[in-house]
JSON list of C-alpha atoms in Angstrom, two decimals:
[
{"chain": "K", "resi": 258, "resn": "UNK", "atom": "CA", "xyz": [59.84, 99.86, -79.17]},
{"chain": "K", "resi": 259, "resn": "UNK", "atom": "CA", "xyz": [57.85, 99.92, -82.35]},
{"chain": "K", "resi": 260, "resn": "UNK", "atom": "CA", "xyz": [59.76, 99.40, -85.60]},
{"chain": "K", "resi": 261, "resn": "UNK", "atom": "CA", "xyz": [58.78, 100.35, -89.14]},
{"chain": "K", "resi": 262, "resn": "UNK", "atom": "CA", "xyz": [58.91, 97.63, -91.82]},
{"chain": "K", "resi": 263, "resn": "UNK", "atom": "CA", "xyz": [59.59, 97.99, -95.54]},
{"chain": "K", "resi": 264, "resn": "UNK", "atom": "CA", "xyz": [55.84, 98.07, -96.31]},
{"chain": "K", "resi": 265, "resn": "UNK", "atom": "CA", "xyz": [55.35, 101.12, -94.05]},
{"chain": "K", "resi": 266, "resn": "UNK", "atom": "CA", "xyz": [53.79, 99.11, -91.23]},
{"chain": "K", "resi": 267, "resn": "UNK", "atom": "CA", "xyz": [54.67, 100.08, -87.68]},
{"chain": "K", "resi": 268, "resn": "UNK", "atom": "CA", "xyz": [55.23, 96.81, -85.80]},
{"chain": "K", "resi": 269, "resn": "UNK", "atom": "CA", "xyz": [54.37, 97.05, -82.12]},
{"chain": "K", "resi": 270, "resn": "UNK", "atom": "CA", "xyz": [54.93, 93.44, -81.01]},
{"chain": "K", "resi": 271, "resn": "UNK", "atom": "CA", "xyz": [55.97, 90.11, -82.46]},
{"chain": "K", "resi": 272, "resn": "UNK", "atom": "CA", "xyz": [55.43, 86.62, -81.09]},
{"chain": "K", "resi": 273, "resn": "UNK", "atom": "CA", "xyz": [58.75, 85.00, -82.03]},
{"chain": "K", "resi": 274, "resn": "UNK", "atom": "CA", "xyz": [58.11, 82.05, -79.74]},
{"chain": "K", "resi": 275, "resn": "UNK", "atom": "CA", "xyz": [55.02, 81.07, -81.79]},
{"chain": "K", "resi": 276, "resn": "UNK", "atom": "CA", "xyz": [57.11, 80.00, -84.80]},
{"chain": "K", "resi": 277, "resn": "UNK", "atom": "CA", "xyz": [59.22, 77.86, -82.47]},
{"chain": "K", "resi": 278, "resn": "UNK", "atom": "CA", "xyz": [56.32, 76.23, -80.63]},
{"chain": "K", "resi": 279, "resn": "UNK", "atom": "CA", "xyz": [53.87, 75.80, -83.52]},
{"chain": "K", "resi": 280, "resn": "UNK", "atom": "CA", "xyz": [53.81, 74.64, -87.12]},
{"chain": "K", "resi": 281, "resn": "UNK", "atom": "CA", "xyz": [52.17, 77.56, -88.95]},
{"chain": "K", "resi": 282, "resn": "UNK", "atom": "CA", "xyz": [49.61, 76.47, -91.57]},
{"chain": "K", "resi": 283, "resn": "UNK", "atom": "CA", "xyz": [47.68, 79.61, -92.64]},
{"chain": "K", "resi": 284, "resn": "UNK", "atom": "CA", "xyz": [47.97, 83.28, -91.73]},
{"chain": "K", "resi": 285, "resn": "UNK", "atom": "CA", "xyz": [45.28, 85.95, -91.70]},
{"chain": "K", "resi": 286, "resn": "UNK", "atom": "CA", "xyz": [45.27, 89.70, -91.12]},
{"chain": "K", "resi": 287, "resn": "UNK", "atom": "CA", "xyz": [42.54, 90.85, -88.74]},
{"chain": "K", "resi": 288, "resn": "UNK", "atom": "CA", "xyz": [41.50, 94.15, -87.29]},
{"chain": "K", "resi": 289, "resn": "UNK", "atom": "CA", "xyz": [41.02, 94.63, -83.55]},
{"chain": "K", "resi": 290, "resn": "UNK", "atom": "CA", "xyz": [38.14, 96.30, -81.71]},
{"chain": "K", "resi": 291, "resn": "UNK", "atom": "CA", "xyz": [40.02, 98.45, -79.17]},
{"chain": "K", "resi": 292, "resn": "UNK", "atom": "CA", "xyz": [39.38, 101.22, -76.67]},
{"chain": "K", "resi": 293, "resn": "UNK", "atom": "CA", "xyz": [41.08, 104.59, -77.10]},
{"chain": "K", "resi": 294, "resn": "UNK", "atom": "CA", "xyz": [43.54, 104.07, -74.26]},
{"chain": "K", "resi": 295, "resn": "UNK", "atom": "CA", "xyz": [44.61, 100.74, -75.79]},
{"chain": "K", "resi": 296, "resn": "UNK", "atom": "CA", "xyz": [45.45, 102.43, -79.08]},
{"chain": "K", "resi": 297, "resn": "UNK", "atom": "CA", "xyz": [47.43, 105.11, -77.23]},
{"chain": "K", "resi": 298, "resn": "UNK", "atom": "CA", "xyz": [49.37, 102.45, -75.29]},
{"chain": "K", "resi": 299, "resn": "UNK", "atom": "CA", "xyz": [50.11, 100.63, -78.56]},
{"chain": "K", "resi": 300, "resn": "UNK", "atom": "CA", "xyz": [51.34, 103.86, -80.16]},
{"chain": "K", "resi": 301, "resn": "UNK", "atom": "CA", "xyz": [53.86, 104.03, -77.31]},
{"chain": "K", "resi": 302, "resn": "UNK", "atom": "CA", "xyz": [55.08, 100.62, -78.51]},
{"chain": "K", "resi": 303, "resn": "UNK", "atom": "CA", "xyz": [53.94, 98.57, -75.55]},
{"chain": "K", "resi": 304, "resn": "UNK", "atom": "CA", "xyz": [52.35, 95.12, -75.91]},
{"chain": "K", "resi": 305, "resn": "UNK", "atom": "CA", "xyz": [53.06, 91.44, -75.37]},
{"chain": "K", "resi": 306, "resn": "UNK", "atom": "CA", "xyz": [51.72, 88.56, -77.49]},
{"chain": "K", "resi": 307, "resn": "UNK", "atom": "CA", "xyz": [53.54, 85.68, -75.77]},
{"chain": "K", "resi": 308, "resn": "UNK", "atom": "CA", "xyz": [50.52, 84.16, -73.97]},
{"chain": "K", "resi": 309, "resn": "UNK", "atom": "CA", "xyz": [47.98, 85.17, -76.58]},
{"chain": "K", "resi": 310, "resn": "UNK", "atom": "CA", "xyz": [45.54, 82.95, -78.45]},
{"chain": "K", "resi": 311, "resn": "UNK", "atom": "CA", "xyz": [42.24, 83.34, -80.30]},
{"chain": "K", "resi": 312, "resn": "UNK", "atom": "CA", "xyz": [39.05, 81.49, -79.49]},
{"chain": "K", "resi": 313, "resn": "UNK", "atom": "CA", "xyz": [35.50, 81.40, -80.84]},
{"chain": "K", "resi": 314, "resn": "UNK", "atom": "CA", "xyz": [32.61, 82.53, -78.66]},
{"chain": "K", "resi": 315, "resn": "UNK", "atom": "CA", "xyz": [29.47, 81.81, -80.61]},
{"chain": "K", "resi": 316, "resn": "UNK", "atom": "CA", "xyz": [30.30, 82.73, -84.19]},
{"chain": "K", "resi": 317, "resn": "UNK", "atom": "CA", "xyz": [32.74, 85.56, -83.31]},
{"chain": "K", "resi": 318, "resn": "UNK", "atom": "CA", "xyz": [36.51, 85.28, -82.87]},
{"chain": "K", "resi": 319, "resn": "UNK", "atom": "CA", "xyz": [38.17, 86.87, -79.83]},
{"chain": "K", "resi": 320, "resn": "UNK", "atom": "CA", "xyz": [41.80, 87.44, -78.89]},
{"chain": "K", "resi": 321, "resn": "UNK", "atom": "CA", "xyz": [42.68, 86.47, -75.32]},
{"chain": "K", "resi": 322, "resn": "UNK", "atom": "CA", "xyz": [45.81, 86.59, -73.21]},
{"chain": "K", "resi": 323, "resn": "UNK", "atom": "CA", "xyz": [47.37, 89.53, -75.08]},
{"chain": "K", "resi": 324, "resn": "UNK", "atom": "CA", "xyz": [48.81, 92.07, -72.67]},
{"chain": "K", "resi": 325, "resn": "UNK", "atom": "CA", "xyz": [48.41, 95.76, -73.57]},
{"chain": "K", "resi": 326, "resn": "UNK", "atom": "CA", "xyz": [49.49, 97.70, -70.47]},
{"chain": "K", "resi": 327, "resn": "UNK", "atom": "CA", "xyz": [47.40, 100.56, -69.15]},
{"chain": "K", "resi": 328, "resn": "UNK", "atom": "CA", "xyz": [47.97, 103.94, -70.74]},
{"chain": "K", "resi": 329, "resn": "UNK", "atom": "CA", "xyz": [50.20, 105.94, -68.40]},
{"chain": "K", "resi": 330, "resn": "UNK", "atom": "CA", "xyz": [48.24, 109.19, -68.72]},
{"chain": "K", "resi": 331, "resn": "UNK", "atom": "CA", "xyz": [44.84, 107.48, -68.71]},
{"chain": "K", "resi": 332, "resn": "UNK", "atom": "CA", "xyz": [42.22, 108.23, -66.09]},
{"chain": "K", "resi": 333, "resn": "UNK", "atom": "CA", "xyz": [39.37, 106.14, -64.75]},
{"chain": "K", "resi": 334, "resn": "UNK", "atom": "CA", "xyz": [38.50, 105.30, -68.39]},
{"chain": "K", "resi": 335, "resn": "UNK", "atom": "CA", "xyz": [41.65, 103.15, -68.69]},
{"chain": "K", "resi": 336, "resn": "UNK", "atom": "CA", "xyz": [41.31, 99.59, -69.99]},
{"chain": "K", "resi": 337, "resn": "UNK", "atom": "CA", "xyz": [42.03, 96.23, -68.36]},
{"chain": "K", "resi": 338, "resn": "UNK", "atom": "CA", "xyz": [45.45, 94.99, -69.60]},
{"chain": "K", "resi": 339, "resn": "UNK", "atom": "CA", "xyz": [44.41, 91.40, -70.46]},
{"chain": "K", "resi": 340, "resn": "UNK", "atom": "CA", "xyz": [40.79, 91.85, -71.52]},
{"chain": "K", "resi": 341, "resn": "UNK", "atom": "CA", "xyz": [39.13, 89.88, -74.31]},
{"chain": "K", "resi": 342, "resn": "UNK", "atom": "CA", "xyz": [39.33, 91.75, -77.64]},
{"chain": "K", "resi": 343, "resn": "UNK", "atom": "CA", "xyz": [37.15, 91.08, -80.69]},
{"chain": "K", "resi": 344, "resn": "UNK", "atom": "CA", "xyz": [38.92, 90.24, -83.96]},
{"chain": "K", "resi": 345, "resn": "UNK", "atom": "CA", "xyz": [37.44, 91.84, -87.05]},
{"chain": "K", "resi": 346, "resn": "UNK", "atom": "CA", "xyz": [37.35, 89.47, -90.02]},
{"chain": "K", "resi": 347, "resn": "UNK", "atom": "CA", "xyz": [35.00, 88.86, -92.93]},
{"chain": "K", "resi": 348, "resn": "UNK", "atom": "CA", "xyz": [32.29, 86.25, -92.33]},
{"chain": "K", "resi": 349, "resn": "UNK", "atom": "CA", "xyz": [33.75, 83.94, -95.02]},
{"chain": "K", "resi": 350, "resn": "UNK", "atom": "CA", "xyz": [37.16, 84.02, -93.31]},
{"chain": "K", "resi": 351, "resn": "UNK", "atom": "CA", "xyz": [35.60, 83.33, -89.91]},
{"chain": "K", "resi": 352, "resn": "UNK", "atom": "CA", "xyz": [33.69, 80.35, -91.32]},
{"chain": "K", "resi": 353, "resn": "UNK", "atom": "CA", "xyz": [36.83, 78.99, -93.00]},
{"chain": "K", "resi": 354, "resn": "UNK", "atom": "CA", "xyz": [38.86, 79.31, -89.78]},
{"chain": "K", "resi": 355, "resn": "UNK", "atom": "CA", "xyz": [36.07, 77.75, -87.70]},
{"chain": "K", "resi": 356, "resn": "UNK", "atom": "CA", "xyz": [35.99, 74.67, -89.94]},
{"chain": "K", "resi": 357, "resn": "UNK", "atom": "CA", "xyz": [39.78, 74.26, -89.79]},
{"chain": "K", "resi": 358, "resn": "UNK", "atom": "CA", "xyz": [39.95, 74.71, -86.00]},
{"chain": "K", "resi": 359, "resn": "UNK", "atom": "CA", "xyz": [37.38, 71.92, -85.52]},
{"chain": "K", "resi": 360, "resn": "UNK", "atom": "CA", "xyz": [40.13, 69.48, -86.57]},
{"chain": "K", "resi": 361, "resn": "UNK", "atom": "CA", "xyz": [42.10, 68.14, -83.64]},
{"chain": "K", "resi": 362, "resn": "UNK", "atom": "CA", "xyz": [45.26, 69.81, -82.41]},
{"chain": "K", "resi": 363, "resn": "UNK", "atom": "CA", "xyz": [44.84, 73.15, -84.15]},
{"chain": "K", "resi": 364, "resn": "UNK", "atom": "CA", "xyz": [44.85, 76.53, -82.48]},
{"chain": "K", "resi": 365, "resn": "UNK", "atom": "CA", "xyz": [44.90, 80.18, -83.48]},
{"chain": "K", "resi": 366, "resn": "UNK", "atom": "CA", "xyz": [47.91, 82.19, -82.30]},
{"chain": "K", "resi": 367, "resn": "UNK", "atom": "CA", "xyz": [48.81, 85.85, -82.85]},
{"chain": "K", "resi": 368, "resn": "UNK", "atom": "CA", "xyz": [52.10, 86.38, -84.70]},
{"chain": "K", "resi": 369, "resn": "UNK", "atom": "CA", "xyz": [52.41, 90.16, -84.78]},
{"chain": "K", "resi": 370, "resn": "UNK", "atom": "CA", "xyz": [50.59, 93.33, -83.80]},
{"chain": "K", "resi": 371, "resn": "UNK", "atom": "CA", "xyz": [51.09, 96.40, -85.99]},
{"chain": "K", "resi": 372, "resn": "UNK", "atom": "CA", "xyz": [49.68, 99.63, -87.37]},
{"chain": "K", "resi": 373, "resn": "UNK", "atom": "CA", "xyz": [48.69, 99.67, -91.03]},
{"chain": "K", "resi": 374, "resn": "UNK", "atom": "CA", "xyz": [47.35, 102.94, -92.49]},
{"chain": "K", "resi": 375, "resn": "UNK", "atom": "CA", "xyz": [46.68, 104.18, -88.96]},
{"chain": "K", "resi": 376, "resn": "UNK", "atom": "CA", "xyz": [44.67, 101.13, -87.89]},
{"chain": "K", "resi": 377, "resn": "UNK", "atom": "CA", "xyz": [45.72, 98.38, -85.52]},
{"chain": "K", "resi": 378, "resn": "UNK", "atom": "CA", "xyz": [46.02, 94.99, -87.19]},
{"chain": "K", "resi": 379, "resn": "UNK", "atom": "CA", "xyz": [47.01, 91.60, -85.84]},
{"chain": "K", "resi": 380, "resn": "UNK", "atom": "CA", "xyz": [48.44, 88.76, -87.90]},
{"chain": "K", "resi": 381, "resn": "UNK", "atom": "CA", "xyz": [46.93, 85.51, -86.66]},
{"chain": "K", "resi": 382, "resn": "UNK", "atom": "CA", "xyz": [47.93, 82.02, -87.69]},
{"chain": "K", "resi": 383, "resn": "UNK", "atom": "CA", "xyz": [46.20, 78.69, -87.77]},
{"chain": "K", "resi": 384, "resn": "UNK", "atom": "CA", "xyz": [48.78, 76.45, -86.15]},
{"chain": "K", "resi": 385, "resn": "UNK", "atom": "CA", "xyz": [49.47, 72.95, -84.90]},
{"chain": "K", "resi": 386, "resn": "UNK", "atom": "CA", "xyz": [51.55, 72.45, -81.77]},
{"chain": "K", "resi": 387, "resn": "UNK", "atom": "CA", "xyz": [55.02, 70.94, -82.23]},
{"chain": "K", "resi": 388, "resn": "UNK", "atom": "CA", "xyz": [56.33, 68.07, -80.15]},
{"chain": "K", "resi": 389, "resn": "UNK", "atom": "CA", "xyz": [59.69, 68.39, -78.37]},
{"chain": "K", "resi": 390, "resn": "UNK", "atom": "CA", "xyz": [61.46, 66.27, -81.02]},
{"chain": "K", "resi": 391, "resn": "UNK", "atom": "CA", "xyz": [60.02, 68.47, -83.80]},
{"chain": "K", "resi": 392, "resn": "UNK", "atom": "CA", "xyz": [61.45, 71.55, -82.08]},
{"chain": "K", "resi": 393, "resn": "UNK", "atom": "CA", "xyz": [64.87, 69.89, -81.75]},
{"chain": "K", "resi": 394, "resn": "UNK", "atom": "CA", "xyz": [64.78, 68.85, -85.42]},
{"chain": "K", "resi": 395, "resn": "UNK", "atom": "CA", "xyz": [63.94, 72.42, -86.51]},
{"chain": "K", "resi": 396, "resn": "UNK", "atom": "CA", "xyz": [66.78, 73.84, -84.40]},
{"chain": "K", "resi": 397, "resn": "UNK", "atom": "CA", "xyz": [69.21, 71.30, -85.85]},
{"chain": "K", "resi": 398, "resn": "UNK", "atom": "CA", "xyz": [68.18, 72.25, -89.40]},
{"chain": "K", "resi": 399, "resn": "UNK", "atom": "CA", "xyz": [68.67, 75.95, -88.64]},
{"chain": "K", "resi": 400, "resn": "UNK", "atom": "CA", "xyz": [72.13, 75.29, -87.18]},
{"chain": "K", "resi": 401, "resn": "UNK", "atom": "CA", "xyz": [73.13, 73.20, -90.20]},
{"chain": "K", "resi": 402, "resn": "UNK", "atom": "CA", "xyz": [71.95, 75.94, -92.58]},
{"chain": "K", "resi": 403, "resn": "UNK", "atom": "CA", "xyz": [73.85, 78.57, -90.59]},
{"chain": "K", "resi": 404, "resn": "UNK", "atom": "CA", "xyz": [77.06, 76.49, -90.60]},
{"chain": "K", "resi": 405, "resn": "UNK", "atom": "CA", "xyz": [76.80, 75.89, -94.36]},
{"chain": "K", "resi": 406, "resn": "UNK", "atom": "CA", "xyz": [76.27, 79.61, -94.92]},
{"chain": "K", "resi": 407, "resn": "UNK", "atom": "CA", "xyz": [79.33, 80.42, -92.81]},
{"chain": "K", "resi": 408, "resn": "UNK", "atom": "CA", "xyz": [81.44, 77.89, -94.69]},
{"chain": "K", "resi": 409, "resn": "UNK", "atom": "CA", "xyz": [80.36, 79.38, -98.02]},
{"chain": "K", "resi": 410, "resn": "UNK", "atom": "CA", "xyz": [81.06, 82.95, -96.91]},
{"chain": "K", "resi": 411, "resn": "UNK", "atom": "CA", "xyz": [84.47, 81.97, -95.50]},
{"chain": "K", "resi": 412, "resn": "UNK", "atom": "CA", "xyz": [85.33, 80.26, -98.77]},
{"chain": "K", "resi": 413, "resn": "UNK", "atom": "CA", "xyz": [84.46, 83.36, -100.81]},
{"chain": "K", "resi": 414, "resn": "UNK", "atom": "CA", "xyz": [86.30, 85.65, -98.41]},
{"chain": "K", "resi": 415, "resn": "UNK", "atom": "CA", "xyz": [89.51, 83.70, -98.97]},
{"chain": "K", "resi": 416, "resn": "UNK", "atom": "CA", "xyz": [89.09, 84.04, -102.74]},
{"chain": "K", "resi": 417, "resn": "UNK", "atom": "CA", "xyz": [88.34, 80.38, -103.50]},
{"chain": "K", "resi": 418, "resn": "UNK", "atom": "CA", "xyz": [85.53, 79.15, -105.64]}
]
């Protein structure tokens, strides 16, 4: 289901796996060119970003692999669930992203899909894929931080300093 954040944004979907699989370099907020039934399906809180990525066709950026299921009460005008959707960004941002993606090993992944002031936005990130040992190292760091936090909280609960 969709959840409201502190900034008043209604988050429809998050790609939590992206932060595990990729090293995030830059993030951008982009609009999406959608059909009416897609917006209605998103308002119901239904979407999946797990297989999504963005790619350039010509000088425009498109979002692919994002699953927005068909609107339940839609008719023959319903949309295709995994169709290519145009990302709406300023030309300067598109040019900047295009230059950075030309470097080897970089990709554009969607991080979250949300409503902001009644409009659908997607947070995309310029990312580099992590190797298996990088993922293990990140997990180990998170576990160490969690254990240290627990030790500190246990110490304060017992009244020690």
